[in-house]
mmCIF file of C-alpha atoms and ligand atoms in Angstrom:
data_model
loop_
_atom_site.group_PDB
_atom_site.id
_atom_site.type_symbol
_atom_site.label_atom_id
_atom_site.label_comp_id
_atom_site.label_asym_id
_atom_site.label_seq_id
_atom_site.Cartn_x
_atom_site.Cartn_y
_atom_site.Cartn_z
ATOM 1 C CA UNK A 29 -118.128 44.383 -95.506
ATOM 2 C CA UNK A 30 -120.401 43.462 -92.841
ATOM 3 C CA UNK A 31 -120.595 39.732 -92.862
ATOM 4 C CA UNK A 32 -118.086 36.611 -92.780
ATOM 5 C CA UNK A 33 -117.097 36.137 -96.841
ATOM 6 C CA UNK A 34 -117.941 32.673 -98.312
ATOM 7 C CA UNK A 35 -115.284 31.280 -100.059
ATOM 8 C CA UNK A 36 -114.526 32.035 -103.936
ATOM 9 C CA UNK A 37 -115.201 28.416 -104.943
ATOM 10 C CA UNK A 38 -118.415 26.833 -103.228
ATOM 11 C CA UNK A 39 -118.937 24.408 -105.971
ATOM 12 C CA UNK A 40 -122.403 23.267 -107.222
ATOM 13 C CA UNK A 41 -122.905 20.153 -105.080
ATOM 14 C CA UNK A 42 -121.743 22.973 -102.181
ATOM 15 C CA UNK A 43 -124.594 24.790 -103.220
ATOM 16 C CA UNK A 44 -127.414 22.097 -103.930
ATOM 17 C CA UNK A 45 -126.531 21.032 -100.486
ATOM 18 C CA UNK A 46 -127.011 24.535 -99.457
ATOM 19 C CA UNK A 47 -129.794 24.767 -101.030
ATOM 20 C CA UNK A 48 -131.688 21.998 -99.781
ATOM 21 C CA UNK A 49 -131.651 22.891 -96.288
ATOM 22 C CA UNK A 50 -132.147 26.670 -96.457
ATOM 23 C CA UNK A 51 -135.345 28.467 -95.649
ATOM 24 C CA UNK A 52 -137.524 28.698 -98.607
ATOM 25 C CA UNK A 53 -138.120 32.220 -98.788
ATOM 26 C CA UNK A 54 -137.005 35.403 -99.825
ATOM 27 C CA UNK A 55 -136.284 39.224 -98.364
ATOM 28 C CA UNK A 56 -136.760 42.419 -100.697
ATOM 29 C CA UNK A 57 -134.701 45.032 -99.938
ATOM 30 C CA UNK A 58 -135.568 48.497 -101.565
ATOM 31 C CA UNK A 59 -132.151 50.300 -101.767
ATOM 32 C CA UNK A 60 -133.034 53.111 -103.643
ATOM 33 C CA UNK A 61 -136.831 53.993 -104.264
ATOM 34 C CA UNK A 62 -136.847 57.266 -106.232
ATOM 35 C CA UNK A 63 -137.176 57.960 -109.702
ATOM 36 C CA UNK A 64 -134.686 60.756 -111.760
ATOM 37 C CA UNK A 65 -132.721 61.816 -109.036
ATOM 38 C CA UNK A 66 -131.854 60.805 -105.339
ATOM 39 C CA UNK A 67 -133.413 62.964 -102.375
ATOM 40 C CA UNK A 68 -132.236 62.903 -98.670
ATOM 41 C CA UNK A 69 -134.876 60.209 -98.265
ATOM 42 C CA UNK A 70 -134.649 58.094 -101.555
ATOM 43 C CA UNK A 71 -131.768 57.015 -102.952
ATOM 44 C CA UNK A 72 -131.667 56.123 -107.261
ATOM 45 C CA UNK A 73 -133.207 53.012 -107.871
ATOM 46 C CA UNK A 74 -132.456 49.751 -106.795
ATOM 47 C CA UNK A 75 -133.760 46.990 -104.988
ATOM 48 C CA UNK A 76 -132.113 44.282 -103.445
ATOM 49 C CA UNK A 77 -133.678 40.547 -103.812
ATOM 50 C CA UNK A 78 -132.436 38.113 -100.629
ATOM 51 C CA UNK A 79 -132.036 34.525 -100.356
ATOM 52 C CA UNK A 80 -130.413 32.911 -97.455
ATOM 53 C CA UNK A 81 -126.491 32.735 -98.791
ATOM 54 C CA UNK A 82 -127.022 34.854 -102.190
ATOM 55 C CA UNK A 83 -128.707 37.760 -103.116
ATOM 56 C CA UNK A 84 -129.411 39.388 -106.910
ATOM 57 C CA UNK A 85 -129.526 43.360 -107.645
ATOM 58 C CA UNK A 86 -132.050 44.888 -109.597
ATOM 59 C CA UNK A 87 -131.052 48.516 -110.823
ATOM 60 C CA UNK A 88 -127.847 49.886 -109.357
ATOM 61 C CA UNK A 89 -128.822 53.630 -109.404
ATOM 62 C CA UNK A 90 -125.938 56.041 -107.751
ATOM 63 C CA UNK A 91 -125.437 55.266 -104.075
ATOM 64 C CA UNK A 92 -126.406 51.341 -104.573
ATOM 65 C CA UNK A 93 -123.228 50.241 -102.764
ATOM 66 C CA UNK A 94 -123.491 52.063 -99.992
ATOM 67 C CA UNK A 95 -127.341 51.485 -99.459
ATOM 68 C CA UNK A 96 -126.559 47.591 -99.801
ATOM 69 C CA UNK A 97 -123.826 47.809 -97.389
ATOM 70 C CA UNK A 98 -126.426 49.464 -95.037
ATOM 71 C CA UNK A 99 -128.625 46.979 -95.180
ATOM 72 C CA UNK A 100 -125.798 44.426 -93.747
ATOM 73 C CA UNK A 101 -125.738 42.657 -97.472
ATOM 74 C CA UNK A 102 -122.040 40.952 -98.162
ATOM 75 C CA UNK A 103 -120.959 41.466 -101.680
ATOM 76 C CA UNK A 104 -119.153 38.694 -101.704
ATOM 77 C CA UNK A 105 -122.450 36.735 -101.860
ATOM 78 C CA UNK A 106 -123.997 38.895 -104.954
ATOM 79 C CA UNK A 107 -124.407 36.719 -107.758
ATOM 80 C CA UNK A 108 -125.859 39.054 -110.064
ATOM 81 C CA UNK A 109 -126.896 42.064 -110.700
ATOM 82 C CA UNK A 110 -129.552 42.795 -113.693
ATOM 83 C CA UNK A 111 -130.370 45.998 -114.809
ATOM 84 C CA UNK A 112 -133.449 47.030 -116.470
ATOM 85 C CA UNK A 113 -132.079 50.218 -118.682
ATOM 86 C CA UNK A 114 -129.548 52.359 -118.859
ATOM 87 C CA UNK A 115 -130.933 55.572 -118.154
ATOM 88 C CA UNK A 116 -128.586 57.000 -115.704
ATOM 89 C CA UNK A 117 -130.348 56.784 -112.185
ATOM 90 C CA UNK A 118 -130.501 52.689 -112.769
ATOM 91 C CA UNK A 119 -127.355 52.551 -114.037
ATOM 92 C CA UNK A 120 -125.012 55.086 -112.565
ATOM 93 C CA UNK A 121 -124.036 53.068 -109.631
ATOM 94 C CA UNK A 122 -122.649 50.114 -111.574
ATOM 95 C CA UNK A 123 -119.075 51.139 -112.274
ATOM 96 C CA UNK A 124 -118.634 51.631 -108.847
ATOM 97 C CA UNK A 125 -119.709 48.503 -107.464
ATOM 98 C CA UNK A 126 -118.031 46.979 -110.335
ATOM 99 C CA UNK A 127 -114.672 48.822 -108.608
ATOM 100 C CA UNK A 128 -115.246 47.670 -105.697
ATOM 101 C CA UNK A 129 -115.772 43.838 -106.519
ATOM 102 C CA UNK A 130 -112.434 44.480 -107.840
ATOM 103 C CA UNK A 131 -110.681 46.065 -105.304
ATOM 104 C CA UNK A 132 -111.793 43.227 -103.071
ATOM 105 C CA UNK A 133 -109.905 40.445 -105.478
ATOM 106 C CA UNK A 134 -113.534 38.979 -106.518
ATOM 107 C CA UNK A 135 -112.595 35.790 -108.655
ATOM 108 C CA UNK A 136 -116.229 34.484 -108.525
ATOM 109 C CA UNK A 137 -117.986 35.342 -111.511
ATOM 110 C CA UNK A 138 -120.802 38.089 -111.473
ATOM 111 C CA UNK A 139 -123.519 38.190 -114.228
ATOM 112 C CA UNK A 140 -124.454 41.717 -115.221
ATOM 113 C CA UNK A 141 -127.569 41.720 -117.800
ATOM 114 C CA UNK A 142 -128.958 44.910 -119.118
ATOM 115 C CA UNK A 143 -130.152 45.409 -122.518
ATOM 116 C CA UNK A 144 -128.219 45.352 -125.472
ATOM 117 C CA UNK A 145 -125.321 48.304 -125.442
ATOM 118 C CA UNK A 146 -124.123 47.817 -122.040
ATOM 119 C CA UNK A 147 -121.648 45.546 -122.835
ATOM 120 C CA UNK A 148 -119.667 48.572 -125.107
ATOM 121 C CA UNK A 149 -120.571 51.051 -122.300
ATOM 122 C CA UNK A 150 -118.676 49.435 -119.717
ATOM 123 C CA UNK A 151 -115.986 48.332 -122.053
ATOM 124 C CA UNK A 152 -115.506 52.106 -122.714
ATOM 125 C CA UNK A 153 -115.288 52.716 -118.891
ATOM 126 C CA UNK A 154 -112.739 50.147 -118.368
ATOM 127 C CA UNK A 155 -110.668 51.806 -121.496
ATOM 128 C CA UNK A 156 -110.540 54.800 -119.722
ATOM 129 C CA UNK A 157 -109.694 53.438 -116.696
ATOM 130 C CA UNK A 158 -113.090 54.409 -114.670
ATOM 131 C CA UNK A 159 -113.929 50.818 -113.678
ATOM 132 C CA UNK A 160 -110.980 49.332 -111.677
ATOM 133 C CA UNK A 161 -112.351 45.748 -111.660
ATOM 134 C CA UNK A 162 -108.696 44.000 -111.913
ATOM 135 C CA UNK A 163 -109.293 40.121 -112.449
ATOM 136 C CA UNK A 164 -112.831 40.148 -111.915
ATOM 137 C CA UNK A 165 -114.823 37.467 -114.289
ATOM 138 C CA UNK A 166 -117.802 39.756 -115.485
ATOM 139 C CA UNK A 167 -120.190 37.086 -117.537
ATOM 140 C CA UNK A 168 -122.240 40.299 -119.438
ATOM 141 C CA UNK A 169 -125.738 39.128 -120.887
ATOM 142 C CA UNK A 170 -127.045 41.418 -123.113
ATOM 143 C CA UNK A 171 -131.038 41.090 -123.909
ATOM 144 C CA UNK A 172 -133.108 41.870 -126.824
ATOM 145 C CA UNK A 173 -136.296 40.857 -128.395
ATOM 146 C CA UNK A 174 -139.023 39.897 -125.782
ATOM 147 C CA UNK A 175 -136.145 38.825 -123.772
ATOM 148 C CA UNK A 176 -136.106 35.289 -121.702
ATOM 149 C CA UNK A 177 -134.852 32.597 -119.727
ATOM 150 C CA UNK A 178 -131.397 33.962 -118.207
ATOM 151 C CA UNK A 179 -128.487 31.587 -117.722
ATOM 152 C CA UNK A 180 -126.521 31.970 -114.539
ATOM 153 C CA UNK A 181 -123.832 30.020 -113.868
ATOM 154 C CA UNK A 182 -124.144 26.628 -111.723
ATOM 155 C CA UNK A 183 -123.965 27.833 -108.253
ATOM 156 C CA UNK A 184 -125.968 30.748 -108.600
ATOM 157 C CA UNK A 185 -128.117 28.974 -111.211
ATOM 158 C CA UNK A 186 -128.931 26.708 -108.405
ATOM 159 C CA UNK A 187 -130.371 29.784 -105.854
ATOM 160 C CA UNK A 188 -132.371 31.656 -108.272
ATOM 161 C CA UNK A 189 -134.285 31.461 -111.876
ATOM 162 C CA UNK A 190 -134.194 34.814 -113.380
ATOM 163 C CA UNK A 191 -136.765 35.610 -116.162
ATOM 164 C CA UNK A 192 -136.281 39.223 -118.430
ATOM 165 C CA UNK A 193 -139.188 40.688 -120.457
ATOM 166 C CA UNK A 194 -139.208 43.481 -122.859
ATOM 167 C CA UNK A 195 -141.433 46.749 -120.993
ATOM 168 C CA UNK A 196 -142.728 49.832 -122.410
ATOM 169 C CA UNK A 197 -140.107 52.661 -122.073
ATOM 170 C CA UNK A 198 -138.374 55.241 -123.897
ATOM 171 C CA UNK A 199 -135.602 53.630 -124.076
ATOM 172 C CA UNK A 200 -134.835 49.696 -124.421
ATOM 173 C CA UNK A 201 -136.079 48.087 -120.630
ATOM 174 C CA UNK A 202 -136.323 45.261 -119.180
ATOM 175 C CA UNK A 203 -138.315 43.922 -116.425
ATOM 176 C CA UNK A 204 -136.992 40.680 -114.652
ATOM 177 C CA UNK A 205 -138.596 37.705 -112.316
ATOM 178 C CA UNK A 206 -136.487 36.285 -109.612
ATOM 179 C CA UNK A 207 -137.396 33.349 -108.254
ATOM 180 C CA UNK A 208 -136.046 30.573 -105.720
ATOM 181 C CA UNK A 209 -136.392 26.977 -107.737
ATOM 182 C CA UNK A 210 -139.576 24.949 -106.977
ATOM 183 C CA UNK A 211 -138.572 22.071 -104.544
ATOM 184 C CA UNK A 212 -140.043 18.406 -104.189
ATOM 185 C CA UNK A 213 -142.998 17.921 -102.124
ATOM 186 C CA UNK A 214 -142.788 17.195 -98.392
ATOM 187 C CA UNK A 215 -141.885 13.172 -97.958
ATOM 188 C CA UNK A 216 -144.171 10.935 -96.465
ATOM 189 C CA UNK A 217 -142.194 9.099 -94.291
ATOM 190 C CA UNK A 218 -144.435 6.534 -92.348
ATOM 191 C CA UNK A 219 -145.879 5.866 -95.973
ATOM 192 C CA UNK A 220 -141.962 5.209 -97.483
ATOM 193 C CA UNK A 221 -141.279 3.328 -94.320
ATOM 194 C CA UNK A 222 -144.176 0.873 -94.811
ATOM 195 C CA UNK A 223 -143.315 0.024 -98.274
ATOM 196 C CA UNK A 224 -140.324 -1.081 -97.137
ATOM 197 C CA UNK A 225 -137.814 1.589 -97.814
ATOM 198 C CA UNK A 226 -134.705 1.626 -94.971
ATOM 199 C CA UNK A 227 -134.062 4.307 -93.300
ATOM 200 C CA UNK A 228 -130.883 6.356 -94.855
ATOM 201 C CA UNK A 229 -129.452 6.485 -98.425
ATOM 202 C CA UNK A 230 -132.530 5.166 -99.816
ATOM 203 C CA UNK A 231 -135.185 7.123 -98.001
ATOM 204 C CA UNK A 232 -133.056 10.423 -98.772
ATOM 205 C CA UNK A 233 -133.351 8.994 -102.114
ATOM 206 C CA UNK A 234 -136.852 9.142 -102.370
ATOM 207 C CA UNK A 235 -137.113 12.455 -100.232
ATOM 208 C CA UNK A 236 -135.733 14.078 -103.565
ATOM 209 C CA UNK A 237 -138.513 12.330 -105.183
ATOM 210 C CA UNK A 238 -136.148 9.218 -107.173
ATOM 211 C CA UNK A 239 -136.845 5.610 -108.546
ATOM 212 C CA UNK A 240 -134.952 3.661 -105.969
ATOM 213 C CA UNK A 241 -133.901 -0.414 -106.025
ATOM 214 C CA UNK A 242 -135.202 -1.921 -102.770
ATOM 215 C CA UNK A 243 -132.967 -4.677 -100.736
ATOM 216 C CA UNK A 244 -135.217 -7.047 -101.624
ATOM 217 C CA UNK A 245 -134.800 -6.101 -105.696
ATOM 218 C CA UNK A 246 -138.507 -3.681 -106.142
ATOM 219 C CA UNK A 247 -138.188 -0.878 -107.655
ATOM 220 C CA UNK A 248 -140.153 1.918 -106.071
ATOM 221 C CA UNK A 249 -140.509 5.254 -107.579
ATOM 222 C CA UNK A 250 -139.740 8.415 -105.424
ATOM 223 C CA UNK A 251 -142.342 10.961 -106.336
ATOM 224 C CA UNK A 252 -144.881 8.765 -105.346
ATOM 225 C CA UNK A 253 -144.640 9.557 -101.503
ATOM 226 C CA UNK A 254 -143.913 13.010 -102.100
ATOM 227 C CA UNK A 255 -146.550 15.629 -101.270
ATOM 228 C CA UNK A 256 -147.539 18.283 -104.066
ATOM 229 C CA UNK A 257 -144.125 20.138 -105.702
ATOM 230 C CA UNK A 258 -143.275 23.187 -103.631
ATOM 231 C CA UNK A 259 -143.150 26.000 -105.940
ATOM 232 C CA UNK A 260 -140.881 29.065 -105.004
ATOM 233 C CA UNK A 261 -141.652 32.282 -104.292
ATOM 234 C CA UNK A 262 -140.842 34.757 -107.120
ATOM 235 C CA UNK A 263 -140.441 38.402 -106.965
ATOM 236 C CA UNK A 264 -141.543 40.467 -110.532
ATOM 237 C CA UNK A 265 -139.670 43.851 -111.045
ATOM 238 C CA UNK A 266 -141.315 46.246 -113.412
ATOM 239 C CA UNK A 267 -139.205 49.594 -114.200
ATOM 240 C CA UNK A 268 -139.427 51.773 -116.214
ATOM 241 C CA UNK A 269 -142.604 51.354 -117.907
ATOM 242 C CA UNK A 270 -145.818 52.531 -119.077
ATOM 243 C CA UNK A 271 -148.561 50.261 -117.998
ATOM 244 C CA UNK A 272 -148.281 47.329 -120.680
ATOM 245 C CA UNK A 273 -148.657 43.588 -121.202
ATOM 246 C CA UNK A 274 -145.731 42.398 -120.459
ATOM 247 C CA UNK A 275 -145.587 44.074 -116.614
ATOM 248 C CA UNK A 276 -148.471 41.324 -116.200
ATOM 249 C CA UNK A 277 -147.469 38.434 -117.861
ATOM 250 C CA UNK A 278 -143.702 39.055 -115.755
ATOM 251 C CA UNK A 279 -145.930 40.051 -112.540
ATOM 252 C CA UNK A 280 -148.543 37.142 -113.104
ATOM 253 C CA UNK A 281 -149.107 35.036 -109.993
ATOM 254 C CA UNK A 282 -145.967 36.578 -108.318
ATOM 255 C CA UNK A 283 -145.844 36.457 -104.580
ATOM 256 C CA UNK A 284 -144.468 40.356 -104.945
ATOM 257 C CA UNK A 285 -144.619 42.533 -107.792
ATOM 258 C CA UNK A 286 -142.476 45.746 -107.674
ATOM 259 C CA UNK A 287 -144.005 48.065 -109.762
ATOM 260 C CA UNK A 288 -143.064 51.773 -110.717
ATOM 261 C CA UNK A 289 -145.336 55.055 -109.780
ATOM 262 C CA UNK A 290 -143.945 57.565 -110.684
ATOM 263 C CA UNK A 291 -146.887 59.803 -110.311
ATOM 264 C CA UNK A 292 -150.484 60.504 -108.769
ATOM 265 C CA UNK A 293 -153.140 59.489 -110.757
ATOM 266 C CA UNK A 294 -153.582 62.823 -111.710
ATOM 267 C CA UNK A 295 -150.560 63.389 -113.552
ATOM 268 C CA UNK A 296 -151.333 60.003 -115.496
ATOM 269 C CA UNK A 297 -150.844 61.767 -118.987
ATOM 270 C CA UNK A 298 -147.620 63.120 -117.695
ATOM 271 C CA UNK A 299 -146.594 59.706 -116.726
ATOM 272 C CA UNK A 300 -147.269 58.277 -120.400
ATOM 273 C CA UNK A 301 -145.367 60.936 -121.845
ATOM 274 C CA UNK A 302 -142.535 60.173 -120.017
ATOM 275 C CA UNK A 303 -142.187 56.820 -120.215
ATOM 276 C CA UNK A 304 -143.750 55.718 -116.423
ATOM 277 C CA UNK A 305 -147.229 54.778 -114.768
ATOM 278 C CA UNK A 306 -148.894 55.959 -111.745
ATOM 279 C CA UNK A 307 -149.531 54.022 -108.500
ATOM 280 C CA UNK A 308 -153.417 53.436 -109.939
ATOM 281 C CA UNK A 309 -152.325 51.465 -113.376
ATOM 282 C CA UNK A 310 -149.716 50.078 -111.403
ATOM 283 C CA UNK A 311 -152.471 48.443 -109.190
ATOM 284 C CA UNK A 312 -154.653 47.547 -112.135
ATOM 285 C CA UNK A 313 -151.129 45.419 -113.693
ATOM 286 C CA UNK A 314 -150.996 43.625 -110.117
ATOM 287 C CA UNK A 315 -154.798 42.722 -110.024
ATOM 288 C CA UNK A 316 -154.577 41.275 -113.557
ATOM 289 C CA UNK A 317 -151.687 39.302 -112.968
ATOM 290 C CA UNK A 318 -153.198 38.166 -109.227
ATOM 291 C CA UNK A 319 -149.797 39.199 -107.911
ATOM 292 C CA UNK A 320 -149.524 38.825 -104.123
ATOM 293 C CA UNK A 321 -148.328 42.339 -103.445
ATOM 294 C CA UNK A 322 -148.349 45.177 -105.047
ATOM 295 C CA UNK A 323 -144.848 46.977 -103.918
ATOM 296 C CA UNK A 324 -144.481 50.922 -105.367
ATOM 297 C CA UNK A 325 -141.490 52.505 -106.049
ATOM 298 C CA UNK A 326 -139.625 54.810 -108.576
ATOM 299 C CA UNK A 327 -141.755 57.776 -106.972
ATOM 300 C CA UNK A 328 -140.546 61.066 -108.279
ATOM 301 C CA UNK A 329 -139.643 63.756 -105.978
ATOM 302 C CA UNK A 330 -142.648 65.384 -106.342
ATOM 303 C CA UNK A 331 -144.833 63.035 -105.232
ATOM 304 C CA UNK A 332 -145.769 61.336 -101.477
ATOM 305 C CA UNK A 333 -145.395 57.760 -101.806
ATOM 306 C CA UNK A 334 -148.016 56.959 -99.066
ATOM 307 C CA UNK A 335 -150.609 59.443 -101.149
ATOM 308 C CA UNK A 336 -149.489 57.265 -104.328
ATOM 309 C CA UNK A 337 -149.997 53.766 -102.622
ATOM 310 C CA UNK A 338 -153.046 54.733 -101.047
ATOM 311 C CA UNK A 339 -154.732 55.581 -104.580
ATOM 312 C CA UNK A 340 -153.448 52.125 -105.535
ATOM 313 C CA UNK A 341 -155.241 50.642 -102.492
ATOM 314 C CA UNK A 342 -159.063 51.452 -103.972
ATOM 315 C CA UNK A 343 -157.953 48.750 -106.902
ATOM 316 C CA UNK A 344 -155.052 46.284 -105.336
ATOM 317 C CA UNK A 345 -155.790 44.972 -101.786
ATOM 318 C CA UNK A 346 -152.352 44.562 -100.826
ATOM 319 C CA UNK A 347 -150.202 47.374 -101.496
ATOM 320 C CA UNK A 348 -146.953 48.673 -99.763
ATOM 321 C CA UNK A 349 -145.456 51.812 -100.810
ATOM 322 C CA UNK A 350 -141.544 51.198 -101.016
ATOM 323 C CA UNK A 351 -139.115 52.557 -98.546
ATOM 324 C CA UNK A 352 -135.334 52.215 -98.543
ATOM 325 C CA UNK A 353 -134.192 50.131 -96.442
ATOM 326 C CA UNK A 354 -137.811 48.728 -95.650
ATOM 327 C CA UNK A 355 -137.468 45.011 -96.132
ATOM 328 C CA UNK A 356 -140.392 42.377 -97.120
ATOM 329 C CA UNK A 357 -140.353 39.102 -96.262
ATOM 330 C CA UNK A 358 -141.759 36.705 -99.269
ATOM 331 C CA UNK A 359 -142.989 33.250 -99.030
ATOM 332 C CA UNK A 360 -145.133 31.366 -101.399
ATOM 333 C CA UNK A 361 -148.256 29.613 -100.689
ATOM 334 C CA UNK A 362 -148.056 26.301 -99.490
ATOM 335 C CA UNK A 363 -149.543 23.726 -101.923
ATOM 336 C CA UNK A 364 -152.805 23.556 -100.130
ATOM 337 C CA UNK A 365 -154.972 26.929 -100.472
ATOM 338 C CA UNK A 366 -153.586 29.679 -98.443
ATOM 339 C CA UNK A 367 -152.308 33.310 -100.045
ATOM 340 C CA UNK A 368 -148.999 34.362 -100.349
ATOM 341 C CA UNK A 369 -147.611 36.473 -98.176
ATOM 342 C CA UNK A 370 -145.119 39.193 -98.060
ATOM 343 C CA UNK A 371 -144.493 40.819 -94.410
ATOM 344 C CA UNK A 372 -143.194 44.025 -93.748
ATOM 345 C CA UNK A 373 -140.158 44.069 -92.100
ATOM 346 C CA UNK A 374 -138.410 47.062 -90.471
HETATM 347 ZN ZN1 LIG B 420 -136.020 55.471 -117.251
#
């Protein structure tokens, strides 16, 4: 573990509090960035997504654990971890991190969603005794259907809004849509202050945008010196999948949509076949849903990720071809024009 541990409890109001006066942004993280099998550059897929205090795990191919603990990420501060199918390079690196999260006497919850089966498949590790996780609370959410709104519990409810939607696989998949929640609108303070609100309880009152009882017995309501809502940036993860509706409505106006490639354009009908997209249809998904950034990954060993992502570029103008431990930062627009923006981050 490569950071201090936050305690087991840190309660909602904790959190809110926490919340409120941590940056408003996110980091991607790609641990793992290849598709069937690891190479000595790309580990099995999974990507980490990074708010200030809490992170969530999407995919937790083989070597997961030991990617995240490269990138300096505490698992004491994972909240969930959500995986799109169980095919075994997004799945194989579960039961260990599960062990782990046991072995360190984790009594904080941890959500694992997946689609429907993983519940019995980890049950039947922990029969055998392959999963070690001792007292730890798993809360398992299995999807189905079209798939949803996910509940996480309070504290980690409080951090993120996670989002699932049925994609186009071989097998039952899920892409998700992290997102920090939207906060109020900058406060207008001079504006507050001349219509008489005091300085303290009150104005910090209104800052979170409430109806508030003046001294002098007015009621004045919050939201009206509040600038526009500050919406959160989101994050869209689309594996594995062949080009379909659903990667756009889940990537549609997100500030970073991770999309699979597993192929050149050239091999598209290969792709199909198998279940996956290439780099170019990829691109075609982000432009549709006027994602941010385009962000390839899931590249199979044949293929140069560069060469993929550079086909992609000729459709998508912003496109970054996924490298482990190659973080973005992502920020959403501010309320007045402006795009988002996703940096690169070595
Ligand atoms: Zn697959």
């Amino acid at each position: 573990m490569s950071e201090s541990p936050e305690g087991p409890s840190g309660g909602a109001t904790e959190a809110q509090a926490r919340m409120r006066t941590s940056s408003f942004r996110l980091r991607v993280v790609p641990l793992g960035t290849s598709a069937g099998r690891p190479t000595l550059a790309r580990g099995a897929s999974a990507l980490a997504v990074v708010a200030e205090g809490a992170w969530v795990l999407c995919d937790c191919g083989e070597g997961a654990q030991v990617a995240a603990l490269r990138a300096g990420l505490s698992f004491s501060r994972l909240d969930a971890v959500l995986i799109t199918h169980l095919h075994g390079d997004h799945f194989n690196g579960l039961p260990g991190l599960l062990g782990t999260l046991g072995l360190e006497g984790r009594e904080r919850p941890l959500t694992v969603a997946g689609p429907r089966g993983i519940a019995s498949l980890l049950e039947a590790l922990a029969r055998a005794g392959s999963l070690g996780i001792g007292g730890l609370p798993l809360l398992i959410v299995e999807l189905e259907g079209e798939g949803g709104r996910l509940e996480l519990p309070a504290d980690a409810a409080i951090s993120f809004g996670v989002e699932s939607r049925a994609l186009t696989h071989r097998v039952p998949t899920f892409g998700y849509r992290v997102s920090l929640r939207d906060r109020p609108g900058t406060l207008d303070v001079e504006a507050a202050l001349a219509a008489g609100v005091p300085r303290g309880p009150l104005l910090a009152e209104v800052k979170e945008g409430r109806t508030v009882m003046l001294p002098d017995g007015r009621r004045l309501e919050g939201s009206k010196f509040l600038g526009p809502v500050r919406r959160g940036p989101s994050v869209a993860y689309a594996l594995d999948t062949t080009p379909c509706r659903a990667a756009v409505e889940l990537g549609r106006g997100a500030d970073v949509l991770v999309h699979e490639s597993t192929y050149e354009h050239a091999r598209a009908e290969l792709a199909h076949a198998r279940g996956h997209s290439t780099g170019v249809e990829a691109a075609r998904i982000a432009l549709e849903a006027s994602a941010g950034t385009l962000l390839l990954t899931h590249f199979s060993p044949s293929v140069d990720g560069e060469r993929v992502a550079d086909e992609a570029r000729s459709i998508h103008g912003r496109v970054v071809a996924a490298a482990d431990q190659q973080g973005l930062e992502v920020t959403a627009p501010d309320p007045a024009p402006a795009a988002s923006s996703a940096e690169l981050r070595p």
